[in-house]
DNA sequence: ACTATTTATTACCCGTGGGTAATATACGGG
DNA sequence: CCCGTATATTACCCACGGGTAATAAATAGT
């Protein structure tokens, strides 16, 4: 079935027996990358710290140099995902355009996140496995995400780009579809994450949008704004907006001083 | 915090110390009712068999008279939920009407299921906690459910009641919204399960429907069928169709002879 | 009433895996 | 070159909870 000799998978900073002198934070992140993948693969309870360590060519106790325990690793995985979502929200909220326009942008970004490991961790991990404190943080953040969807919808209703509807339920419906992506999507399938995201942005808004979605027929019903809403559905353009996907996440990658960092001796 | 003396919760056939002479199957089901509630409340791994037993006024080993082990209990919970879904599908598939009409019916039924314990078990439990064999059964059944959604959509596209679209993605989007209900809904909130279900049936189909949804304007575009599609949105009528929610489930309640029944000595 | 069968209880086992203590090795600075 | 610190390893602990064996209590049949 399985025996030793990991094929030096992905890229572990601990090459079997050579120079293991990388920066601390790089190792920390490597642990998280491995952990989130394993947690998704086997489930939090099915995955063992021994296996996480094994995949990194180290042993379990070494992990405790970087984390207080298993549940903290889980929390940190979730936390990274949350920072990515925050970036999505921040990006979309500063963008100009109607409520519908912002909603669509958020859907695309969020959907694509759900096709990646850290995004999935937001919806596949069980809050009850976290410590009391961390659980509260997560719950608060979840409400923030929900609020973003709801706000854009309400905003759209006001500016006329979205049909009048119950913002709360509409947000649940949309977020549900998107979150579910994290359960079924796996890379290597017929569609790329980006493609799924764009398709969902259309599908999930065409029910509540006042304007026609597909291409023509911008029937002149929108009172204000609605500028660069959507370049009319280019098949596979080289994503024009790779500018800076990481606002807060980039900060974390560089600075990274806050947040517990392993056993405090 | 908590101490002994369970307040004889719900209705346990094992009243603390009196007549415990119920039929075997009734006890079996009582175990499942308690187990599914506890699993949802604390998560499968967080819940212990000791606690399940405690809530039933018995002790852990007694459970092994009815089930082979914890994972079998999990499977049986899931299995009941699956039978309920099968009923939904069976009901809707024999109903007359357009593809859209069937789709809406299925959505309503399925959504309401997601507000109940056994329905939630379909989407909140982790397949990886099941035995190899049972996991295969579940996966097969899941595909069947997905197929039902997809078929109705495809059917609707053909008969003109649904706009042309990718049936697979549309089904994922709809099922995602519905499955997510099982994660956020809890009874006692502002809306009843039924209300949520009806609202979702509208919301999730108005994007892909060719006919106007709300009330008037049946613009004459549907080529065939489309009979008793929907009584125009009665606020809280006493659900006209309580006829027989349980086809297969009813059979199980009465006959119930198949399926492993505890330790075979 | 006596016995066979079912169903429950008490007492126990033990594998698993998170977590820790003691210790060794590598690294960087004076 | 030596020492302090950071980082890793080996060896271990032990709580938890699923599962079992032995046994007792209840039930049904004749």
Coordinates of C-alpha atoms (C1' of nucleotides) in Angstrom, one line a residue:
Chain A
X1 CA 0.0 0.0 0.0
X2 CA 2.3 2.8 1.2
X3 CA 5.8 2.8 2.6
X4 CA 8.4 5.4 3.3
X5 CA 10.2 7.5 0.7
X6 CA 7.9 10.4 0.0
X7 CA 8.7 11.5 -3.6
X8 CA 9.7 14.9 -2.2
X9 CA 6.2 16.1 -3.0
X10 CA 5.4 19.6 -4.1
X11 CA 8.2 21.6 -2.6
X12 CA 9.1 21.0 1.0
X13 CA 11.7 23.3 2.5
X14 CA 13.0 20.3 4.4
X15 CA 14.9 18.5 1.6
X16 CA 15.5 15.0 3.0
X17 CA 18.9 15.7 4.5
X18 CA 20.5 18.8 3.2
X19 CA 20.4 22.5 3.8
X20 CA 17.3 23.1 6.0
X21 CA 18.0 26.8 6.6
X22 CA 14.9 28.5 5.3
X23 CA 13.2 31.4 7.0
X24 CA 10.9 30.5 9.8
X25 CA 7.8 31.9 8.2
X26 CA 8.4 30.0 5.0
X27 CA 8.4 26.8 7.0
X28 CA 5.3 27.8 8.9
X29 CA 3.5 28.4 5.7
X30 CA 4.7 25.1 4.3
X31 CA 3.2 23.4 7.3
X32 CA -0.1 25.1 6.6
X33 CA -0.1 24.2 2.9
X34 CA 0.5 20.6 3.7
X35 CA -2.0 20.6 6.5
X36 CA -4.8 22.2 4.6
X37 CA -4.3 19.8 1.8
X38 CA -4.3 16.8 4.1
X39 CA -7.3 18.0 6.1
X40 CA -9.3 18.4 2.9
X41 CA -8.2 15.1 1.7
X42 CA -8.8 13.0 4.8
X43 CA -10.9 15.2 6.9
X44 CA -9.7 17.0 10.1
X45 CA -10.2 14.0 12.3
X46 CA -9.0 11.5 9.8
X47 CA -5.7 13.4 9.3
X48 CA -3.0 12.9 11.8
X49 CA -0.1 15.3 12.7
X50 CA 2.2 12.4 12.1
X51 CA 1.1 12.3 8.5
X52 CA 1.4 16.1 8.2
X53 CA 5.0 15.8 9.5
X54 CA 5.8 12.8 7.3
X55 CA 4.9 14.7 4.2
X56 CA 7.3 17.5 5.2
X57 CA 10.1 15.1 6.0
X58 CA 10.0 15.9 9.6
X59 CA 8.5 14.4 12.8
X60 CA 5.5 15.4 14.7
X61 CA 7.1 17.3 17.6
X62 CA 8.8 19.6 15.2
X63 CA 5.4 21.0 14.3
X64 CA 5.1 22.3 17.8
X65 CA 7.9 24.7 17.1
X66 CA 5.4 26.6 15.0
X67 CA 2.0 25.8 16.4
X68 CA 0.4 25.3 19.8
X69 CA -1.6 22.3 18.6
X70 CA -3.7 20.7 15.9
X71 CA -6.6 23.0 16.4
X72 CA -4.4 26.0 16.0
X73 CA -3.2 24.7 12.7
X74 CA -6.8 24.3 11.7
X75 CA -7.5 27.8 12.7
X76 CA -4.6 29.3 10.8
X77 CA -5.6 27.5 7.7
X78 CA -9.0 29.0 8.0
X79 CA -7.5 32.3 8.8
X80 CA -5.5 32.5 5.6
X81 CA -8.7 31.7 3.7
X82 CA -10.4 34.4 5.5
X83 CA -7.8 36.9 4.6
X84 CA -8.2 36.0 1.0
X85 CA -12.0 36.6 1.3
X86 CA -11.3 39.9 2.9
X87 CA -9.3 40.8 -0.1
X88 CA -12.1 40.0 -2.4
X89 CA -14.5 42.1 -0.4
X90 CA -12.1 45.0 -0.2
X91 CA -11.4 44.9 -3.9
X92 CA -15.1 44.8 -4.9
X93 CA -16.2 47.3 -2.3
X94 CA -13.9 50.0 -3.7
X95 CA -14.8 49.3 -7.3
X96 CA -17.2 51.6 -9.0
X97 CA -20.4 50.4 -10.4
X98 CA -23.9 49.4 -9.5
X99 CA -24.8 47.0 -6.6
X100 CA -25.3 44.3 -9.2
X101 CA -21.9 45.0 -10.7
X102 CA -20.2 44.7 -7.3
X103 CA -22.2 41.6 -6.5
X104 CA -21.0 40.0 -9.7
X105 CA -17.4 40.8 -9.0
X106 CA -17.6 39.4 -5.6
X107 CA -19.2 36.2 -6.8
X108 CA -16.5 35.7 -9.4
X109 CA -13.7 36.2 -6.9
X110 CA -15.4 34.2 -4.1
X111 CA -16.2 31.4 -6.4
X112 CA -12.7 31.1 -7.6
X113 CA -11.5 31.1 -4.1
X114 CA -13.7 28.1 -3.4
X115 CA -11.8 26.1 -6.0
X116 CA -8.6 26.5 -4.0
X117 CA -7.5 24.8 -0.8
X118 CA -7.6 27.7 1.5
X119 CA -10.9 28.8 0.2
X120 CA -12.3 25.3 0.7
X121 CA -11.1 25.4 4.2
X122 CA -13.7 28.1 4.9
X123 CA -16.6 25.8 4.2
X124 CA -15.4 22.3 4.8
X125 CA -13.9 22.6 8.2
X126 CA -16.1 22.2 11.3
X127 CA -16.2 25.2 13.6
X128 CA -16.6 22.9 16.6
X129 CA -13.1 21.7 16.2
X130 CA -11.8 25.1 17.1
X131 CA -11.1 26.5 20.5
X132 CA -13.8 28.7 22.1
X133 CA -11.9 31.9 21.3
X134 CA -11.1 31.1 17.7
X135 CA -14.6 29.9 17.1
X136 CA -15.9 33.2 18.0
X137 CA -13.5 35.0 15.7
X138 CA -14.6 32.7 12.8
X139 CA -18.2 33.2 13.5
X140 CA -17.8 37.0 13.5
X141 CA -15.9 36.9 10.2
X142 CA -18.5 34.7 8.7
X143 CA -21.2 37.2 9.5
X144 CA -19.0 39.8 7.8
X145 CA -18.9 37.8 4.6
X146 CA -22.6 37.3 4.7
X147 CA -23.1 41.0 5.2
X148 CA -21.1 41.8 2.1
X149 CA -23.3 39.8 -0.1
X150 CA -26.4 41.2 1.6
X151 CA -25.2 44.7 1.3
X152 CA -24.5 44.5 -2.4
X153 CA -27.9 43.0 -3.0
X154 CA -29.6 45.7 -1.0
X155 CA -27.5 48.3 -2.7
X156 CA -28.5 46.9 -6.1
X157 CA -32.2 47.0 -5.1
X158 CA -31.8 50.6 -4.3
X159 CA -30.0 51.7 -7.4
X160 CA -32.4 49.6 -9.5
X161 CA -29.9 47.1 -10.8
X162 CA -31.4 44.3 -8.8
X163 CA -35.0 43.3 -8.6
X164 CA -36.7 43.9 -5.3
X165 CA -36.2 40.7 -3.2
X166 CA -35.4 39.5 0.3
X167 CA -31.8 40.3 0.6
X168 CA -31.2 37.8 3.3
X169 CA -32.6 34.8 1.5
X170 CA -31.1 35.9 -1.8
X171 CA -27.7 36.1 -0.1
X172 CA -28.1 32.7 1.4
X173 CA -29.1 31.2 -1.9
X174 CA -26.1 32.7 -3.7
X175 CA -23.6 32.0 -0.9
X176 CA -24.9 28.4 -0.7
X177 CA -24.2 27.8 -4.4
X178 CA -20.8 29.2 -4.0
X179 CA -19.9 27.5 -0.8
X180 CA -20.9 24.2 -2.3
X181 CA -18.3 24.6 -5.0
X182 CA -15.8 24.0 -2.3
X183 CA -17.4 20.5 -1.9
X184 CA -17.5 19.3 -5.4
X185 CA -14.9 21.1 -7.3
X186 CA -11.5 19.5 -7.8
X187 CA -8.9 20.8 -10.2
X188 CA -8.2 18.7 -13.2
X189 CA -11.8 18.4 -14.2
X190 CA -13.4 19.6 -17.4
X191 CA -13.7 23.2 -16.2
X192 CA -11.1 25.5 -14.7
X193 CA -11.9 27.3 -11.5
X194 CA -12.1 30.6 -13.4
X195 CA -14.6 29.2 -15.9
X196 CA -16.8 27.9 -13.1
X197 CA -16.6 31.3 -11.4
X198 CA -17.7 33.3 -14.4
X199 CA -20.5 30.9 -15.2
X200 CA -21.8 31.1 -11.7
X201 CA -21.6 34.9 -11.7
X202 CA -24.1 34.9 -14.6
X203 CA -26.3 32.0 -13.4
X204 CA -26.7 33.3 -9.9
X205 CA -27.5 36.9 -10.8
X206 CA -29.6 36.5 -13.9
X207 CA -32.6 35.7 -11.7
X208 CA -32.5 38.9 -9.7
X209 CA -30.9 41.3 -12.2
X210 CA -33.1 43.9 -13.9
X211 CA -30.8 44.3 -16.8
X212 CA -30.5 41.6 -19.5
X213 CA -27.4 39.6 -18.8
X214 CA -26.2 37.9 -21.9
X215 CA -25.0 40.5 -24.3
X216 CA -27.1 43.1 -26.1
X217 CA -30.3 44.7 -24.8
X218 CA -29.0 47.0 -22.1
X219 CA -32.6 48.2 -22.1
X220 CA -31.9 51.5 -20.4
X221 CA -33.5 50.9 -17.1
X222 CA -30.6 51.6 -14.8
X223 CA -30.8 55.1 -13.3
X224 CA -27.2 55.6 -12.3
X225 CA -23.7 54.1 -12.7
X226 CA -23.2 50.7 -14.4
X227 CA -19.9 51.5 -16.2
X228 CA -17.4 48.8 -16.8
X229 CA -19.7 46.1 -15.6
X230 CA -18.6 43.3 -17.8
X231 CA -16.6 42.9 -21.0
X232 CA -19.1 40.9 -23.0
X233 CA -18.0 37.4 -22.1
X234 CA -14.7 36.8 -23.7
X235 CA -14.1 33.1 -23.9
X236 CA -10.7 32.7 -22.3
X237 CA -9.0 36.1 -22.2
X238 CA -5.8 36.2 -20.1
X239 CA -7.5 37.7 -17.1
X240 CA -7.1 41.3 -17.5
X241 CA -7.0 42.1 -13.8
X242 CA -4.1 40.1 -12.3
X243 CA -2.9 43.4 -10.9
X244 CA -2.9 42.6 -7.2
X245 CA -4.9 39.7 -5.9
X246 CA -3.4 40.0 -2.5
X247 CA -4.0 43.0 -0.5
X248 CA -4.0 41.8 3.1
X249 CA -2.6 38.5 2.1
X250 CA 0.5 40.2 0.5
X251 CA 1.0 42.0 3.7
X252 CA 1.0 38.8 5.6
X253 CA 3.5 37.2 3.3
X254 CA 6.0 39.9 3.9
X255 CA 5.6 41.5 7.3
X256 CA 3.9 38.8 9.2
X257 CA 4.6 39.7 12.8
X258 CA 1.3 39.4 14.6
X259 CA -0.4 36.1 15.3
X260 CA 0.8 33.4 17.6
X261 CA 3.9 31.7 16.3
X262 CA 4.4 28.4 18.0
X263 CA 5.5 27.5 21.5
X264 CA 6.3 30.6 23.5
X265 CA 9.0 29.5 25.8
Chain B
X1 CA -23.3 22.6 34.0
X2 CA -25.0 19.2 33.5
X3 CA -25.6 16.3 35.8
X4 CA -27.7 13.1 35.6
X5 CA -31.5 13.0 35.4
X6 CA -32.2 13.5 31.8
X7 CA -35.6 15.2 31.7
X8 CA -37.0 12.2 29.8
X9 CA -36.3 14.2 26.6
X10 CA -38.4 13.9 23.5
X11 CA -39.9 10.4 23.9
X12 CA -37.6 7.6 24.7
X13 CA -39.1 4.2 24.7
X14 CA -36.9 3.4 27.7
X15 CA -38.7 5.2 30.4
X16 CA -36.2 5.4 33.3
X17 CA -37.1 2.2 35.1
X18 CA -40.4 1.0 34.0
X19 CA -42.0 -1.0 31.2
X20 CA -39.4 -1.3 28.5
X21 CA -41.2 -3.6 26.3
X22 CA -41.5 -1.8 23.0
X23 CA -41.0 -3.4 19.6
X24 CA -37.4 -3.7 18.6
X25 CA -37.7 -1.5 15.5
X26 CA -39.2 1.3 17.5
X27 CA -36.1 1.2 19.7
X28 CA -33.9 1.1 16.7
X29 CA -35.5 4.1 15.3
X30 CA -35.3 5.9 18.7
X31 CA -31.6 5.3 18.7
X32 CA -31.3 6.8 15.2
X33 CA -33.4 9.8 16.1
X34 CA -31.2 10.5 19.1
X35 CA -28.0 9.8 17.2
X36 CA -28.8 12.0 14.2
X37 CA -29.7 14.9 16.5
X38 CA -26.5 14.5 18.5
X39 CA -24.3 14.0 15.5
X40 CA -25.7 17.3 14.0
X41 CA -25.3 19.0 17.3
X42 CA -21.8 18.0 18.2
X43 CA -20.5 16.5 15.0
X44 CA -19.9 12.9 14.4
X45 CA -16.5 12.8 16.0
X46 CA -17.5 15.1 18.9
X47 CA -20.5 12.9 19.7
X48 CA -19.9 9.8 21.8
X49 CA -21.9 6.6 21.9
X50 CA -22.0 7.0 25.7
X51 CA -23.9 10.3 25.2
X52 CA -26.3 8.7 22.7
X53 CA -27.0 6.0 25.2
X54 CA -27.3 8.4 28.1
X55 CA -30.0 10.4 26.3
X56 CA -31.9 7.2 25.9
X57 CA -31.6 6.2 29.5
X58 CA -29.5 3.2 28.6
X59 CA -25.8 2.3 28.5
X60 CA -23.5 2.1 25.6
X61 CA -23.2 -1.7 25.1
X62 CA -27.0 -1.9 24.8
X63 CA -26.7 0.0 21.5
X64 CA -24.7 -3.0 20.1
X65 CA -27.9 -5.0 20.2
X66 CA -29.1 -2.9 17.3
X67 CA -26.1 -1.8 15.5
X68 CA -22.7 -3.1 14.6
X69 CA -20.9 0.0 15.5
X70 CA -20.8 3.8 15.4
X71 CA -20.3 4.0 11.7
X72 CA -23.2 1.8 11.0
X73 CA -25.4 4.2 13.0
X74 CA -24.1 7.0 10.9
X75 CA -24.9 5.1 7.8
X76 CA -28.4 4.3 8.9
X77 CA -29.1 7.9 9.7
X78 CA -27.9 8.8 6.2
X79 CA -30.0 5.9 4.8
X80 CA -33.2 7.2 6.2
X81 CA -32.5 10.6 4.8
X82 CA -31.8 9.0 1.4
X83 CA -35.1 7.2 1.5
X84 CA -36.9 10.5 2.1
X85 CA -35.1 12.0 -0.9
X86 CA -36.1 9.0 -3.0
X87 CA -39.7 9.7 -2.1
X88 CA -39.3 13.3 -3.2
X89 CA -37.9 12.2 -6.5
X90 CA -40.5 9.5 -7.0
X91 CA -43.3 11.9 -6.3
X92 CA -42.1 14.5 -8.6
X93 CA -41.2 12.2 -11.4
X94 CA -44.7 10.8 -11.7
X95 CA -46.3 14.2 -11.6
X96 CA -47.5 15.7 -14.8
X97 CA -46.2 19.0 -16.1
X98 CA -43.2 20.6 -17.7
X99 CA -39.6 20.0 -16.8
X100 CA -39.7 23.3 -15.0
X101 CA -42.7 22.3 -13.1
X102 CA -41.1 19.1 -11.9
X103 CA -37.9 20.9 -11.1
X104 CA -39.8 23.3 -8.9
X105 CA -41.7 20.6 -7.1
X106 CA -38.4 18.8 -6.4
X107 CA -36.8 21.9 -5.1
X108 CA -39.7 22.5 -2.7
X109 CA -39.6 19.0 -1.4
X110 CA -35.9 18.8 -1.2
X111 CA -35.5 22.1 0.4
X112 CA -37.9 21.3 3.1
X113 CA -36.1 18.0 3.7
X114 CA -32.9 20.0 4.3
X115 CA -34.6 21.7 7.3
X116 CA -35.1 18.4 9.0
X117 CA -32.6 16.3 10.8
X118 CA -32.5 13.3 8.5
X119 CA -32.3 15.6 5.5
X120 CA -29.4 17.5 7.1
X121 CA -27.6 14.2 7.6
X122 CA -27.3 13.9 3.9
X123 CA -25.1 17.0 3.5
X124 CA -23.5 17.4 6.9
X125 CA -22.0 14.0 7.5
X126 CA -18.6 13.1 6.1
X127 CA -18.6 10.2 3.7
X128 CA -15.1 9.3 4.9
X129 CA -16.5 8.2 8.2
X130 CA -18.4 5.3 6.6
X131 CA -17.1 1.9 5.8
X132 CA -15.8 1.2 2.3
X133 CA -19.0 -0.6 1.2
X134 CA -21.4 1.9 2.7
X135 CA -19.5 4.8 1.2
X136 CA -19.9 3.3 -2.3
X137 CA -23.7 3.0 -1.7
X138 CA -23.9 6.6 -0.6
X139 CA -21.9 7.9 -3.5
X140 CA -24.1 6.0 -6.0
X141 CA -27.2 7.4 -4.4
X142 CA -25.8 10.9 -4.5
X143 CA -25.3 10.6 -8.2
X144 CA -28.9 9.6 -8.5
X145 CA -30.0 12.7 -6.8
X146 CA -27.8 14.9 -8.9
X147 CA -29.2 13.1 -12.0
X148 CA -32.8 13.9 -11.0
X149 CA -32.0 17.6 -10.9
X150 CA -30.1 17.5 -14.1
X151 CA -32.8 15.5 -15.9
X152 CA -35.5 17.9 -15.0
X153 CA -33.5 20.8 -16.2
X154 CA -32.6 19.1 -19.5
X155 CA -36.2 18.1 -19.8
X156 CA -37.3 21.7 -19.3
X157 CA -34.9 22.9 -21.9
X158 CA -36.4 20.5 -24.4
X159 CA -40.0 21.3 -23.7
X160 CA -39.2 25.0 -23.7
X161 CA -40.0 25.7 -20.1
X162 CA -36.3 26.3 -19.2
X163 CA -33.8 28.5 -21.0
X164 CA -31.0 26.7 -22.7
X165 CA -28.2 26.3 -20.2
X166 CA -25.5 23.9 -19.0
X167 CA -27.7 21.4 -17.1
X168 CA -24.7 20.1 -15.1
X169 CA -23.7 23.5 -13.8
X170 CA -27.2 24.7 -13.3
X171 CA -27.9 21.6 -11.2
X172 CA -24.8 22.1 -9.1
X173 CA -25.9 25.7 -8.5
X174 CA -29.4 24.8 -7.4
X175 CA -28.3 21.7 -5.4
X176 CA -25.7 23.8 -3.7
X177 CA -28.2 26.4 -2.5
X178 CA -30.4 23.7 -1.3
X179 CA -27.8 21.7 0.4
X180 CA -26.5 24.8 2.2
X181 CA -29.9 25.1 3.8
X182 CA -28.9 22.1 5.9
X183 CA -26.0 24.1 7.3
X184 CA -27.7 27.3 8.3
X185 CA -31.4 26.5 8.9
X186 CA -32.5 25.8 12.4
X187 CA -36.2 25.6 13.4
X188 CA -37.4 28.3 15.6
X189 CA -36.2 31.1 13.4
X190 CA -38.2 33.7 11.6
X191 CA -39.1 31.4 8.7
X192 CA -40.6 28.0 8.7
X193 CA -38.9 25.3 6.6
X194 CA -41.9 25.3 4.3
X195 CA -41.6 29.0 3.7
X196 CA -37.9 28.8 3.0
X197 CA -38.6 26.0 0.6
X198 CA -41.2 27.9 -1.4
X199 CA -39.1 31.0 -1.6
X200 CA -36.1 29.0 -2.8
X201 CA -38.2 27.3 -5.5
X202 CA -39.0 30.7 -6.9
X203 CA -35.6 32.3 -6.5
X204 CA -33.6 29.4 -7.9
X205 CA -35.7 28.9 -11.0
X206 CA -36.5 32.5 -12.0
X207 CA -33.1 32.7 -13.5
X208 CA -33.5 29.8 -15.9
X209 CA -37.3 29.8 -16.4
X210 CA -38.6 31.1 -19.7
X211 CA -42.1 31.9 -18.3
X212 CA -42.6 34.7 -15.9
X213 CA -42.6 33.5 -12.3
X214 CA -44.4 35.9 -10.1
X215 CA -48.0 35.8 -11.0
X216 CA -49.6 37.2 -14.2
X217 CA -47.9 37.2 -17.6
X218 CA -48.0 33.6 -18.6
X219 CA -46.7 34.9 -21.9
X220 CA -47.7 31.9 -23.9
X221 CA -44.3 30.5 -24.8
X222 CA -44.7 27.0 -23.4
X223 CA -45.5 24.5 -26.1
X224 CA -46.9 21.7 -24.1
X225 CA -48.1 20.8 -20.6
X226 CA -47.8 23.3 -17.7
X227 CA -51.0 22.5 -15.9
X228 CA -51.3 22.9 -12.2
X229 CA -47.9 24.4 -11.9
X230 CA -48.4 26.6 -8.9
X231 CA -51.4 28.1 -7.1
X232 CA -50.4 31.7 -7.2
X233 CA -48.5 32.0 -3.9
X234 CA -50.9 31.6 -1.1
X235 CA -49.4 33.0 2.1
X236 CA -49.8 30.2 4.5
X237 CA -52.4 27.8 3.3
X238 CA -52.6 24.5 5.3
X239 CA -50.5 22.7 2.8
X240 CA -53.0 21.1 0.5
X241 CA -50.9 18.0 -0.2
X242 CA -50.3 16.2 3.0
X243 CA -51.6 13.1 1.3
X244 CA -48.6 10.8 1.7
X245 CA -45.2 12.2 2.2
X246 CA -43.8 8.7 2.7
X247 CA -43.7 6.2 0.0
X248 CA -40.7 4.2 0.7
X249 CA -40.3 5.6 4.1
X250 CA -43.7 4.4 5.1
X251 CA -42.9 0.9 3.9
X252 CA -39.8 1.0 6.1
X253 CA -41.8 2.1 9.1
X254 CA -44.2 -0.9 8.8
X255 CA -42.5 -3.9 7.2
X256 CA -38.9 -3.2 7.8
X257 CA -37.3 -6.6 7.6
X258 CA -34.2 -6.2 5.4
X259 CA -31.1 -4.3 6.5
X260 CA -28.7 -5.5 9.1
X261 CA -30.2 -5.4 12.5
X262 CA -27.5 -5.4 15.1
X263 CA -25.1 -8.0 16.3
X264 CA -25.7 -11.3 14.5
X265 CA -24.8 -13.9 17.1
Chain C
dA1 C1' -43.1 -22.6 37.6
dC2 C1' -39.1 -23.7 34.7
dT3 C1' -36.4 -22.7 30.7
dA4 C1' -34.8 -20.4 26.5
dT5 C1' -34.1 -16.1 24.4
dT6 C1' -33.6 -11.5 24.2
dT7 C1' -32.0 -7.4 26.1
dA8 C1' -29.6 -4.8 29.3
dT9 C1' -25.6 -3.9 32.8
dT10 C1' -20.9 -3.8 34.9
dA11 C1' -16.3 -4.0 34.2
dC12 C1' -12.8 -4.1 31.2
dC13 C1' -9.6 -3.9 27.1
dC14 C1' -6.7 -1.4 24.0
dG15 C1' -5.6 1.2 19.7
dT16 C1' -5.1 5.7 18.5
dG17 C1' -3.2 10.0 18.3
dG18 C1' -2.4 14.6 20.5
dG19 C1' 0.8 16.3 23.3
dT20 C1' 5.3 16.6 26.3
dA21 C1' 10.1 15.9 28.3
dA22 C1' 14.7 15.1 27.6
dT23 C1' 18.1 15.3 24.4
dA24 C1' 20.8 15.9 20.1
dT25 C1' 22.2 18.6 16.1
dA26 C1' 22.7 22.7 13.3
dC27 C1' 23.6 27.6 13.1
dG28 C1' 25.3 32.3 14.0
dG29 C1' 28.0 35.6 16.6
dG30 C1' 31.9 37.2 19.3
Chain D
dC1 C1' 36.6 27.7 18.6
dC2 C1' 33.1 27.8 21.9
dC3 C1' 28.7 28.9 23.5
dG4 C1' 23.7 30.3 23.2
dT5 C1' 19.7 29.8 20.7
dA6 C1' 16.7 27.7 17.5
dT7 C1' 15.2 23.6 15.7
dA8 C1' 14.9 18.9 15.3
dT9 C1' 14.7 13.9 17.1
dT10 C1' 13.7 9.8 20.1
dA11 C1' 11.0 8.0 23.5
dC12 C1' 7.3 8.4 26.2
dC13 C1' 2.7 9.6 28.5
dC14 C1' -2.2 9.2 28.8
dA15 C1' -7.0 10.5 28.0
dC16 C1' -10.5 9.3 25.3
dG17 C1' -13.8 6.5 23.4
dG18 C1' -15.1 2.5 20.4
dG19 C1' -15.7 -2.1 21.1
dT20 C1' -16.1 -6.8 23.8
dA21 C1' -16.7 -10.4 27.5
dA22 C1' -19.1 -12.0 31.3
dT23 C1' -23.2 -11.7 33.6
dA24 C1' -27.7 -10.3 35.3
dA25 C1' -32.5 -9.1 34.5
dA26 C1' -36.6 -9.3 32.0
dT27 C1' -39.9 -11.7 28.7
dA28 C1' -42.2 -15.3 26.3
dG29 C1' -43.4 -19.9 25.5
dT30 C1' -45.1 -24.4 27.1

